[in-house]
mmCIF file of C-alpha atoms (C1' of nucleotides) in Angstrom:
data_model
loop_
_atom_site.group_PDB
_atom_site.id
_atom_site.type_symbol
_atom_site.label_atom_id
_atom_site.label_comp_id
_atom_site.label_asym_id
_atom_site.label_seq_id
_atom_site.Cartn_x
_atom_site.Cartn_y
_atom_site.Cartn_z
ATOM 1 C CA MET A 13 30.681 20.487 4.029
ATOM 2 C CA SER A 14 29.221 24.180 4.576
ATOM 3 C CA SER A 15 27.099 23.835 7.288
ATOM 4 C CA THR A 16 27.823 22.830 11.044
ATOM 5 C CA ARG A 17 25.434 20.270 10.574
ATOM 6 C CA ASP A 18 26.095 16.725 9.967
ATOM 7 C CA LYS A 19 24.430 15.795 6.963
ATOM 8 C CA SER A 20 24.845 12.348 6.721
ATOM 9 C CA ALA A 21 23.759 11.888 10.403
ATOM 10 C CA PRO A 22 20.554 9.257 10.201
ATOM 11 C CA LEU A 23 17.237 11.621 10.794
ATOM 12 C CA ASP A 24 16.241 11.394 13.940
ATOM 13 C CA GLN A 25 12.563 9.016 14.323
ATOM 14 C CA SER A 26 12.026 9.841 17.909
ATOM 15 C CA ARG A 27 8.738 11.118 17.124
ATOM 16 C CA LEU A 28 7.398 7.999 15.127
ATOM 17 C CA ALA A 29 9.621 5.386 17.690
ATOM 18 C CA HIS A 30 6.581 4.892 19.681
ATOM 19 C CA THR A 31 3.571 4.262 16.675
ATOM 20 C CA LEU A 32 2.641 0.841 16.048
ATOM 21 C CA GLY A 33 1.644 1.871 12.867
ATOM 22 C CA TYR A 34 4.978 3.646 11.804
ATOM 23 C CA ALA A 35 6.946 0.010 12.937
ATOM 24 C CA ILE A 36 4.677 -1.860 11.161
ATOM 25 C CA ALA A 37 5.101 -0.272 7.910
ATOM 26 C CA ARG A 38 8.665 0.211 8.059
ATOM 27 C CA ALA A 39 9.142 -3.493 8.597
ATOM 28 C CA ALA A 40 6.577 -3.967 5.867
ATOM 29 C CA VAL A 41 9.299 -2.267 2.933
ATOM 30 C CA THR A 42 11.328 -4.981 4.128
ATOM 31 C CA THR A 43 9.034 -7.762 3.316
ATOM 32 C CA ASN A 44 7.571 -6.184 0.299
ATOM 33 C CA GLN A 45 11.424 -6.484 -1.189
ATOM 34 C CA LEU A 46 11.497 -10.100 0.010
ATOM 35 C CA PHE A 47 8.516 -11.072 -1.560
ATOM 36 C CA ALA A 48 9.363 -9.038 -4.938
ATOM 37 C CA GLN A 49 12.991 -10.654 -5.100
ATOM 38 C CA GLY A 50 12.161 -14.406 -4.377
ATOM 39 C CA VAL A 51 8.085 -14.236 -6.071
ATOM 40 C CA GLY A 52 7.045 -11.419 -7.472
ATOM 41 C CA ASP A 53 9.906 -10.596 -10.156
ATOM 42 C CA PRO A 54 11.084 -14.201 -10.741
ATOM 43 C CA LEU A 55 7.127 -15.412 -10.837
ATOM 44 C CA GLY A 56 5.403 -12.331 -12.003
ATOM 45 C CA LEU A 57 3.223 -12.548 -9.139
ATOM 46 C CA ARG A 58 2.172 -9.394 -7.063
ATOM 47 C CA PRO A 59 1.355 -10.555 -3.332
ATOM 48 C CA VAL A 60 -2.351 -10.166 -3.794
ATOM 49 C CA GLU A 61 -2.223 -12.694 -6.450
ATOM 50 C CA PHE A 62 0.065 -15.309 -4.217
ATOM 51 C CA THR A 63 -2.216 -14.565 -1.816
ATOM 52 C CA LEU A 64 -5.542 -15.760 -3.594
ATOM 53 C CA LEU A 65 -3.266 -18.794 -4.952
ATOM 54 C CA GLN A 66 -2.709 -19.793 -1.433
ATOM 55 C CA LEU A 67 -5.874 -19.097 -0.358
ATOM 56 C CA ILE A 68 -8.185 -21.116 -3.167
ATOM 57 C CA LEU A 69 -5.701 -23.982 -3.011
ATOM 58 C CA SER A 70 -6.497 -24.238 1.251
ATOM 59 C CA ASN A 71 -10.187 -23.925 0.167
ATOM 60 C CA PRO A 72 -11.357 -25.242 -2.663
ATOM 61 C CA ALA A 73 -14.845 -24.100 -4.280
ATOM 62 C CA THR A 74 -14.814 -20.923 -1.858
ATOM 63 C CA THR A 75 -16.599 -17.978 -3.464
ATOM 64 C CA GLN A 76 -14.849 -14.738 -4.066
ATOM 65 C CA LYS A 77 -17.722 -12.911 -1.985
ATOM 66 C CA ARG A 78 -15.783 -14.899 1.229
ATOM 67 C CA LEU A 79 -12.118 -13.727 -0.341
ATOM 68 C CA CYS A 80 -13.225 -10.252 -0.591
ATOM 69 C CA ASP A 81 -14.648 -9.973 2.913
ATOM 70 C CA LEU A 82 -11.224 -11.729 4.380
ATOM 71 C CA LEU A 83 -8.730 -9.639 2.415
ATOM 72 C CA ARG A 84 -10.986 -6.250 2.228
ATOM 73 C CA VAL A 85 -10.555 -6.094 -1.334
ATOM 74 C CA PRO A 86 -13.840 -4.460 -3.055
ATOM 75 C CA ALA A 87 -15.728 -6.741 -5.199
ATOM 76 C CA PRO A 88 -15.087 -5.295 -8.518
ATOM 77 C CA GLN A 89 -11.308 -5.119 -7.800
ATOM 78 C CA MET A 90 -11.462 -8.972 -7.278
ATOM 79 C CA THR A 91 -13.422 -9.596 -10.212
ATOM 80 C CA LEU A 92 -10.042 -8.203 -11.809
ATOM 81 C CA ILE A 93 -7.578 -9.910 -10.180
ATOM 82 C CA LEU A 94 -9.439 -13.130 -10.443
ATOM 83 C CA ASP A 95 -10.171 -12.219 -14.307
ATOM 84 C CA ARG A 96 -6.157 -12.050 -15.025
ATOM 85 C CA LEU A 97 -5.340 -15.413 -12.959
ATOM 86 C CA GLN A 98 -7.925 -17.160 -15.231
ATOM 87 C CA GLU A 99 -6.244 -15.332 -18.409
ATOM 88 C CA ARG A 100 -3.175 -17.047 -17.366
ATOM 89 C CA GLY A 101 -4.799 -20.294 -16.535
ATOM 90 C CA TRP A 102 -4.315 -20.904 -13.080
ATOM 91 C CA LEU A 103 -7.902 -20.648 -12.144
ATOM 92 C CA VAL A 104 -11.356 -21.415 -13.319
ATOM 93 C CA ARG A 105 -14.712 -20.628 -12.126
ATOM 94 C CA GLU A 106 -17.569 -22.787 -11.530
ATOM 95 C CA ARG A 107 -20.857 -21.922 -11.479
ATOM 96 C CA ASP A 108 -23.211 -23.135 -8.444
ATOM 97 C CA ALA A 109 -25.678 -25.402 -9.258
ATOM 98 C CA ASN A 110 -28.221 -24.740 -6.329
ATOM 99 C CA ASP A 111 -27.219 -20.749 -6.391
ATOM 100 C CA ARG A 112 -26.874 -19.649 -9.673
ATOM 101 C CA ARG A 113 -25.688 -16.327 -8.661
ATOM 102 C CA ALA A 114 -22.422 -17.417 -6.889
ATOM 103 C CA LEU A 115 -18.918 -18.721 -8.199
ATOM 104 C CA HIS A 116 -16.763 -21.337 -6.886
ATOM 105 C CA LEU A 117 -12.869 -20.752 -7.107
ATOM 106 C CA ARG A 118 -10.632 -23.813 -7.927
ATOM 107 C CA LEU A 119 -6.732 -23.624 -9.215
ATOM 108 C CA THR A 120 -5.691 -25.880 -12.132
ATOM 109 C CA PRO A 121 -2.813 -28.310 -12.202
ATOM 110 C CA ALA A 122 -1.024 -25.384 -13.418
ATOM 111 C CA GLY A 123 -2.103 -22.647 -10.663
ATOM 112 C CA THR A 124 -1.392 -26.003 -8.094
ATOM 113 C CA ARG A 125 1.821 -25.995 -9.316
ATOM 114 C CA LEU A 126 2.196 -22.630 -8.872
ATOM 115 C CA ALA A 127 1.211 -22.080 -5.284
ATOM 116 C CA GLU A 128 3.108 -24.738 -4.493
ATOM 117 C CA LYS A 129 6.366 -23.424 -5.953
ATOM 118 C CA SER A 130 5.678 -19.370 -4.907
ATOM 119 C CA LEU A 131 5.196 -20.696 -1.801
ATOM 120 C CA ALA A 132 8.342 -22.390 -1.594
ATOM 121 C CA ALA A 133 10.403 -19.542 -2.864
ATOM 122 C CA LEU A 134 8.646 -16.837 -0.567
ATOM 123 C CA GLN A 135 10.064 -19.121 2.511
ATOM 124 C CA ASP A 136 13.450 -19.443 0.970
ATOM 125 C CA SER A 137 13.672 -15.716 0.506
ATOM 126 C CA GLU A 138 12.310 -14.695 3.944
ATOM 127 C CA GLN A 139 15.099 -17.421 5.242
ATOM 128 C CA ALA A 140 17.221 -14.054 5.158
ATOM 129 C CA LEU A 141 15.861 -12.725 8.153
ATOM 130 C CA GLU A 142 17.481 -15.216 9.513
ATOM 131 C CA GLN A 143 20.329 -13.157 10.076
ATOM 132 C CA VAL A 144 18.083 -10.854 12.393
ATOM 133 C CA LEU A 145 15.685 -12.777 13.910
ATOM 134 C CA THR A 146 16.099 -16.576 15.874
ATOM 135 C CA SER A 147 13.519 -18.712 14.704
ATOM 136 C CA GLY A 148 11.930 -18.272 18.551
ATOM 137 C CA GLU A 149 12.213 -14.423 17.860
ATOM 138 C CA ARG A 150 10.098 -15.038 14.659
ATOM 139 C CA LEU A 151 7.376 -17.020 15.607
ATOM 140 C CA LEU A 152 6.925 -14.544 18.577
ATOM 141 C CA LEU A 153 6.604 -11.967 16.256
ATOM 142 C CA GLN A 154 4.479 -13.690 14.136
ATOM 143 C CA GLU A 155 2.150 -14.190 17.566
ATOM 144 C CA LEU A 156 2.007 -10.472 18.427
ATOM 145 C CA LEU A 157 1.092 -9.723 14.959
ATOM 146 C CA ALA A 158 -1.957 -12.058 14.783
ATOM 147 C CA LYS A 159 -2.942 -10.389 17.832
ATOM 148 C CA VAL A 160 -3.075 -7.096 16.187
ATOM 149 C CA ALA A 161 -4.496 -8.752 13.048
ATOM 150 C CA ARG A 162 -7.321 -10.066 15.611
ATOM 151 C CA MET B 18 -28.033 -24.468 2.410
ATOM 152 C CA SER B 19 -27.879 -26.322 -0.206
ATOM 153 C CA SER B 20 -24.090 -27.343 0.174
ATOM 154 C CA THR B 21 -22.897 -29.907 2.473
ATOM 155 C CA ARG B 22 -19.673 -27.304 3.135
ATOM 156 C CA ASP B 23 -20.379 -24.875 6.192
ATOM 157 C CA LYS B 24 -20.354 -21.753 4.182
ATOM 158 C CA SER B 25 -20.040 -19.553 8.098
ATOM 159 C CA ALA B 26 -16.645 -21.535 8.735
ATOM 160 C CA PRO B 27 -13.450 -18.933 8.656
ATOM 161 C CA LEU B 28 -11.392 -19.556 5.697
ATOM 162 C CA ASP B 29 -8.037 -21.848 6.253
ATOM 163 C CA GLN B 30 -5.156 -19.279 6.134
ATOM 164 C CA SER B 31 -2.486 -22.136 7.145
ATOM 165 C CA ARG B 32 -0.678 -21.908 4.452
ATOM 166 C CA LEU B 33 -0.154 -18.453 4.330
ATOM 167 C CA ALA B 34 0.560 -18.556 8.405
ATOM 168 C CA HIS B 35 4.372 -18.866 8.427
ATOM 169 C CA THR B 36 5.043 -16.195 5.966
ATOM 170 C CA LEU B 37 5.994 -13.123 7.515
ATOM 171 C CA GLY B 38 4.788 -10.686 4.979
ATOM 172 C CA TYR B 39 1.511 -11.970 5.408
ATOM 173 C CA ALA B 40 1.449 -11.762 9.037
ATOM 174 C CA ILE B 41 2.680 -7.687 8.840
ATOM 175 C CA ALA B 42 0.087 -6.957 5.806
ATOM 176 C CA ARG B 43 -2.842 -8.167 7.676
ATOM 177 C CA ALA B 44 -1.653 -6.245 11.004
ATOM 178 C CA ALA B 45 -1.120 -2.968 8.911
ATOM 179 C CA VAL B 46 -4.742 -3.622 7.946
ATOM 180 C CA THR B 47 -5.776 -2.679 11.838
ATOM 181 C CA THR B 48 -2.979 0.068 12.281
ATOM 182 C CA ASN B 49 -4.279 1.668 8.980
ATOM 183 C CA GLN B 50 -8.030 1.454 10.576
ATOM 184 C CA LEU B 51 -6.568 2.806 13.767
ATOM 185 C CA PHE B 52 -4.396 6.202 12.030
ATOM 186 C CA ALA B 53 -7.874 6.689 9.368
ATOM 187 C CA GLN B 54 -10.353 6.500 12.458
ATOM 188 C CA GLY B 55 -7.967 8.685 14.826
ATOM 189 C CA VAL B 56 -5.691 11.106 12.408
ATOM 190 C CA GLY B 57 -6.770 10.562 8.841
ATOM 191 C CA ASP B 58 -10.402 11.379 8.843
ATOM 192 C CA PRO B 59 -10.289 13.822 11.239
ATOM 193 C CA LEU B 60 -7.473 16.098 10.708
ATOM 194 C CA GLY B 61 -7.455 15.191 6.638
ATOM 195 C CA LEU B 62 -4.093 13.695 6.876
ATOM 196 C CA ARG B 63 -2.679 10.451 5.179
ATOM 197 C CA PRO B 64 0.055 8.464 6.376
ATOM 198 C CA VAL B 65 2.826 10.204 4.624
ATOM 199 C CA GLU B 66 1.967 13.382 5.459
ATOM 200 C CA PHE B 67 1.854 12.447 9.036
ATOM 201 C CA THR B 68 5.036 11.032 8.842
ATOM 202 C CA LEU B 69 6.583 13.581 7.015
ATOM 203 C CA LEU B 70 5.569 16.434 9.775
ATOM 204 C CA GLN B 71 7.006 14.241 12.595
ATOM 205 C CA LEU B 72 9.989 13.681 10.331
ATOM 206 C CA ILE B 73 10.438 17.618 9.504
ATOM 207 C CA LEU B 74 9.548 18.723 13.362
ATOM 208 C CA SER B 75 12.049 16.531 14.703
ATOM 209 C CA ASN B 76 14.690 16.996 11.742
ATOM 210 C CA PRO B 77 14.550 20.938 11.052
ATOM 211 C CA ALA B 78 16.105 22.220 7.971
ATOM 212 C CA THR B 79 16.234 18.476 6.218
ATOM 213 C CA THR B 80 16.196 18.165 2.722
ATOM 214 C CA GLN B 81 13.808 16.609 0.596
ATOM 215 C CA LYS B 82 16.684 14.239 -0.513
ATOM 216 C CA ARG B 83 17.097 12.901 2.551
ATOM 217 C CA LEU B 84 13.534 12.336 3.213
ATOM 218 C CA CYS B 85 13.123 10.454 0.205
ATOM 219 C CA ASP B 86 15.543 7.894 0.604
ATOM 220 C CA LEU B 87 14.396 7.328 4.846
ATOM 221 C CA LEU B 88 10.945 6.783 3.216
ATOM 222 C CA ARG B 89 11.476 5.387 0.054
ATOM 223 C CA VAL B 90 9.722 8.019 -2.016
ATOM 224 C CA PRO B 91 10.287 9.024 -5.374
ATOM 225 C CA ALA B 92 11.662 12.455 -5.414
ATOM 226 C CA PRO B 93 8.734 13.436 -7.958
ATOM 227 C CA GLN B 94 6.148 11.897 -5.365
ATOM 228 C CA MET B 95 7.654 13.940 -2.859
ATOM 229 C CA THR B 96 7.602 17.426 -4.818
ATOM 230 C CA LEU B 97 4.203 16.969 -4.859
ATOM 231 C CA ILE B 98 3.380 15.736 -1.196
ATOM 232 C CA LEU B 99 5.128 18.995 -0.142
ATOM 233 C CA ASP B 100 3.926 21.034 -2.420
ATOM 234 C CA ARG B 101 0.215 20.162 -0.648
ATOM 235 C CA LEU B 102 1.604 20.675 2.998
ATOM 236 C CA GLN B 103 3.316 23.912 1.852
ATOM 237 C CA GLU B 104 -0.586 25.093 0.001
ATOM 238 C CA ARG B 105 -2.231 24.191 3.330
ATOM 239 C CA GLY B 106 0.324 25.934 5.141
ATOM 240 C CA TRP B 107 2.224 23.903 7.355
ATOM 241 C CA LEU B 108 5.470 24.084 5.944
ATOM 242 C CA VAL B 109 8.236 26.251 3.961
ATOM 243 C CA ARG B 110 11.142 25.716 1.867
ATOM 244 C CA GLU B 111 14.423 27.735 1.999
ATOM 245 C CA ARG B 112 16.847 27.713 -0.551
ATOM 246 C CA ASP B 113 20.300 26.515 0.966
ATOM 247 C CA ALA B 114 22.531 29.684 0.545
ATOM 248 C CA ASN B 115 25.415 27.520 0.096
ATOM 249 C CA ASP B 116 24.143 24.967 -1.912
ATOM 250 C CA ARG B 117 21.242 26.783 -4.146
ATOM 251 C CA ARG B 118 20.309 23.210 -5.632
ATOM 252 C CA ALA B 119 18.963 22.442 -2.117
ATOM 253 C CA LEU B 120 15.680 23.316 -0.049
ATOM 254 C CA HIS B 121 15.432 23.134 3.727
ATOM 255 C CA LEU B 122 12.271 22.072 5.221
ATOM 256 C CA ARG B 123 10.615 23.423 8.297
ATOM 257 C CA LEU B 124 7.071 23.499 9.825
ATOM 258 C CA THR B 125 5.541 26.759 10.376
ATOM 259 C CA PRO B 126 3.412 27.245 13.723
ATOM 260 C CA ALA B 127 0.708 26.019 12.332
ATOM 261 C CA GLY B 128 2.125 22.690 11.392
ATOM 262 C CA THR B 129 3.840 22.237 14.153
ATOM 263 C CA ARG B 130 0.818 22.795 15.894
ATOM 264 C CA LEU B 131 -0.854 19.723 13.450
ATOM 265 C CA ALA B 132 2.495 17.660 14.142
ATOM 266 C CA GLU B 133 2.023 17.786 17.714
ATOM 267 C CA LYS B 134 -2.110 17.052 17.697
ATOM 268 C CA SER B 135 -1.612 14.379 14.826
ATOM 269 C CA LEU B 136 0.834 12.596 16.971
ATOM 270 C CA ALA B 137 -1.165 12.844 20.047
ATOM 271 C CA ALA B 138 -4.476 11.393 18.298
ATOM 272 C CA LEU B 139 -2.537 8.577 16.988
ATOM 273 C CA GLN B 140 -1.416 7.446 20.654
ATOM 274 C CA ASP B 141 -4.857 7.822 21.901
ATOM 275 C CA SER B 142 -6.034 6.007 18.960
ATOM 276 C CA GLU B 143 -3.242 3.127 19.188
ATOM 277 C CA GLN B 144 -4.255 2.464 22.579
ATOM 278 C CA ALA B 145 -7.368 0.321 21.426
ATOM 279 C CA LEU B 146 -4.085 -1.828 21.191
ATOM 280 C CA GLU B 147 -4.269 -2.375 24.896
ATOM 281 C CA GLN B 148 -7.102 -4.544 24.992
ATOM 282 C CA VAL B 149 -5.082 -7.065 22.742
ATOM 283 C CA LEU B 150 -1.433 -6.749 24.013
ATOM 284 C CA THR B 151 0.094 -5.594 27.106
ATOM 285 C CA SER B 152 2.417 -2.555 27.103
ATOM 286 C CA GLY B 153 5.273 -5.353 27.509
ATOM 287 C CA GLU B 154 4.069 -7.280 24.864
ATOM 288 C CA ARG B 155 3.833 -3.839 22.538
ATOM 289 C CA LEU B 156 7.386 -2.943 23.403
ATOM 290 C CA LEU B 157 8.504 -6.430 22.304
ATOM 291 C CA LEU B 158 6.846 -6.243 19.289
ATOM 292 C CA GLN B 159 7.652 -2.954 18.275
ATOM 293 C CA GLU B 160 11.481 -4.095 19.030
ATOM 294 C CA LEU B 161 11.195 -7.494 16.607
ATOM 295 C CA LEU B 162 9.732 -5.031 14.041
ATOM 296 C CA ALA B 163 12.459 -2.712 14.435
ATOM 297 C CA LYS B 164 14.990 -5.530 13.353
ATOM 298 C CA VAL B 165 12.781 -6.650 10.690
ATOM 299 C CA ALA B 166 12.828 -2.965 9.178
ATOM 300 C CA ARG B 167 16.726 -3.070 10.207
ATOM 301 C "C1'" DT C 22 29.882 15.252 -15.118
ATOM 302 C "C1'" DA C 23 26.847 14.631 -11.299
ATOM 303 C "C1'" DT C 24 23.051 16.367 -8.245
ATOM 304 C "C1'" DT C 25 18.639 18.617 -6.310
ATOM 305 C "C1'" DG C 26 14.562 19.430 -7.287
ATOM 306 C "C1'" DT C 27 10.432 20.120 -11.162
ATOM 307 C "C1'" DT C 28 7.429 19.148 -14.849
ATOM 308 C "C1'" DA C 29 4.940 16.227 -17.846
ATOM 309 C "C1'" DT C 30 3.408 11.424 -18.702
ATOM 310 C "C1'" DA C 31 1.884 6.997 -18.399
ATOM 311 C "C1'" DC C 32 0.171 3.428 -15.119
ATOM 312 C "C1'" DT C 33 -1.573 1.088 -12.099
ATOM 313 C "C1'" DC C 34 -4.430 0.545 -7.944
ATOM 314 C "C1'" DT C 35 -8.636 1.825 -5.374
ATOM 315 C "C1'" DA C 36 -13.311 3.090 -4.961
ATOM 316 C "C1'" DT C 37 -18.093 4.003 -6.238
ATOM 317 C "C1'" DA C 38 -22.182 3.707 -8.816
ATOM 318 C "C1'" DA C 39 -25.070 1.508 -11.765
ATOM 319 C "C1'" DC C 40 -26.219 -3.030 -14.133
ATOM 320 C "C1'" DT C 41 -27.212 -8.377 -14.548
ATOM 321 C "C1'" DA C 42 -28.779 -12.268 -13.061
ATOM 322 C "C1'" DT C 43 -30.620 -14.698 -9.858
ATOM 323 C "C1'" DA C 44 -32.778 -15.714 -5.356
ATOM 324 C "C1'" DT D 22 -36.379 -6.255 -1.678
ATOM 325 C "C1'" DA D 23 -31.750 -8.304 -1.522
ATOM 326 C "C1'" DT D 24 -27.248 -10.582 -2.445
ATOM 327 C "C1'" DA D 25 -23.245 -12.118 -6.093
ATOM 328 C "C1'" DG D 26 -20.547 -10.549 -9.560
ATOM 329 C "C1'" DT D 27 -19.753 -7.363 -13.256
ATOM 330 C "C1'" DT D 28 -18.801 -3.265 -16.013
ATOM 331 C "C1'" DA D 29 -17.778 1.327 -16.154
ATOM 332 C "C1'" DT D 30 -15.588 5.549 -14.910
ATOM 333 C "C1'" DA D 31 -13.030 8.501 -11.932
ATOM 334 C "C1'" DG D 32 -9.892 9.327 -8.652
ATOM 335 C "C1'" DA D 33 -5.725 8.631 -5.807
ATOM 336 C "C1'" DG D 34 -1.270 6.570 -5.996
ATOM 337 C "C1'" DT D 35 3.148 5.386 -8.196
ATOM 338 C "C1'" DA D 36 7.040 5.300 -11.547
ATOM 339 C "C1'" DT D 37 9.730 6.922 -15.499
ATOM 340 C "C1'" DA D 38 11.931 9.899 -18.767
ATOM 341 C "C1'" DA D 39 13.009 14.507 -19.509
ATOM 342 C "C1'" DC D 40 14.172 18.751 -17.994
ATOM 343 C "C1'" DA D 41 16.261 23.447 -15.339
ATOM 344 C "C1'" DA D 42 19.400 24.938 -12.382
ATOM 345 C "C1'" DT D 43 23.611 24.217 -9.845
ATOM 346 C "C1'" DA D 44 27.987 22.175 -8.269
#
DNA sequence: TATTGTTATACTCTATAACTATA
DNA sequence: TATAGTTATAGAGTATAACAATA
């Protein structure tokens, strides 16, 4: 130790402490890690793939366009993501009989099972947060985040 | 309108509503947009560059290693990011006289001015959130997020 | 041997434009 | 002329391994 500065002292983050974007980005590190441990690594799903499985399960026959708009994913990227889900046998695209431009999305039975299994796994994984948040705090946090997301 | 389904109805997100990761990811869309509008686009800064300017200003002579650990940025990427900040004249690297492997980071006067200006711009931009959150709610939100980030 | 930082490289992710087929 | 979706392509971001210098 040659310096007078304590090299093990935590870095001063005070300038960033009052920006909401920084607080959200740092919390996202934790939740991304929980996702990877509980869902991403064991089931081979990325966050956007997990999210799409849940949304398609709850909204059978929805179109790619609507998913793009909700998740702010550009259409070409959505095509590639859905291609991969389809290749793995979790998803089918059905052409709309009345508007033959549009595709309706549905999960296969295997896709439905994966959607259910992966959601349960994420909920298990996120229960680790009970060590730092009461269930009331957690509910409150989700309500406040929903207001920010509008 | 050929279908019986109401195509303008919002998608059902109920399966995701109780996962914290989804709530955080959706709130991050809002804060990323506020950052881009107020700071990123007008000042030509990416979030990680903005964050590094603030941290180096508050922690003069810190090392790259410590910033990598805090922000979970791999060392090779940190080298490239700092290269760009240095090229733009906002940063200098000084070799440690006692441990000649380590580099200490300092902002130039121009870098200091940019750090201050960009933080003020972000705070202005985030004030738009006052339309959806009271200042008490916002404080509470930041406290809860800090608990999650640990 | 271990650590700080760099170089080289490959891989993924993202964004855009151009295209098709339908309307 | 506009819309849903695809293809092609380029750019940015990210991860890993190998390396140089120093401890």
